[in-house]
Short mmCIF file of C-alpha atoms in Angstrom, two decimals:
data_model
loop_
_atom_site.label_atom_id
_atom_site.label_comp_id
_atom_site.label_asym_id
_atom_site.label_seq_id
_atom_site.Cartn_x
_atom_site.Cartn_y
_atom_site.Cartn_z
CA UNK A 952 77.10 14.23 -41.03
CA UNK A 953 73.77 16.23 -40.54
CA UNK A 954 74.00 19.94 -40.35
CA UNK A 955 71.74 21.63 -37.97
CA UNK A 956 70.40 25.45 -38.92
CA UNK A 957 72.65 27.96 -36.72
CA UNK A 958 70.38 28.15 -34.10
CA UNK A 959 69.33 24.96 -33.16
CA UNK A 960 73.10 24.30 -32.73
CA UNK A 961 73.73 27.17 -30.61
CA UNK A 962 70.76 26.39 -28.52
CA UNK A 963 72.19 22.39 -28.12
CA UNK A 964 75.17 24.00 -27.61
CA UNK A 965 73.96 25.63 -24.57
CA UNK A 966 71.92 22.56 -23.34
CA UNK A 967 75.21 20.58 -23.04
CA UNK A 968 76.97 23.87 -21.57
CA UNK A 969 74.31 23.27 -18.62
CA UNK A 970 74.09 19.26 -17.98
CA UNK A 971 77.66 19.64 -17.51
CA UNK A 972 77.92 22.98 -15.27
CA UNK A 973 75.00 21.07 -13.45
CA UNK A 974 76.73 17.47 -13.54
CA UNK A 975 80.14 19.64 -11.86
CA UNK A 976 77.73 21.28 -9.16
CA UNK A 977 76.61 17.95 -8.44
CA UNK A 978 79.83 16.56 -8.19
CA UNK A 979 81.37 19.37 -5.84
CA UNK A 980 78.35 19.26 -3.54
CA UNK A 981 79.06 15.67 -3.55
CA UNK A 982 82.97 16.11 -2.71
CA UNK A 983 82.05 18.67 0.16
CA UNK A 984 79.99 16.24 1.46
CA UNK A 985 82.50 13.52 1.31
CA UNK A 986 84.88 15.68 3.00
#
């Protein structure tokens, strides 16, 4: 286990919040195009 300062963690935290917001976008526009 590695701990990461507060920080850095909040800001991966984010980074993953936004790959998968932007992953789901992708995957709706997809779906609406399917449909």
């Amino acid at each position: 286990l590695f701990v990461l300062p507060y920080y850095e963690l909040a800001i991966v935290e984010q980074n993953l919040l936004l790959n998968k917001r932007q992953k789901d976008d992708r995957e709706m526009k997809n779906k609406k195009i399917n449909l």
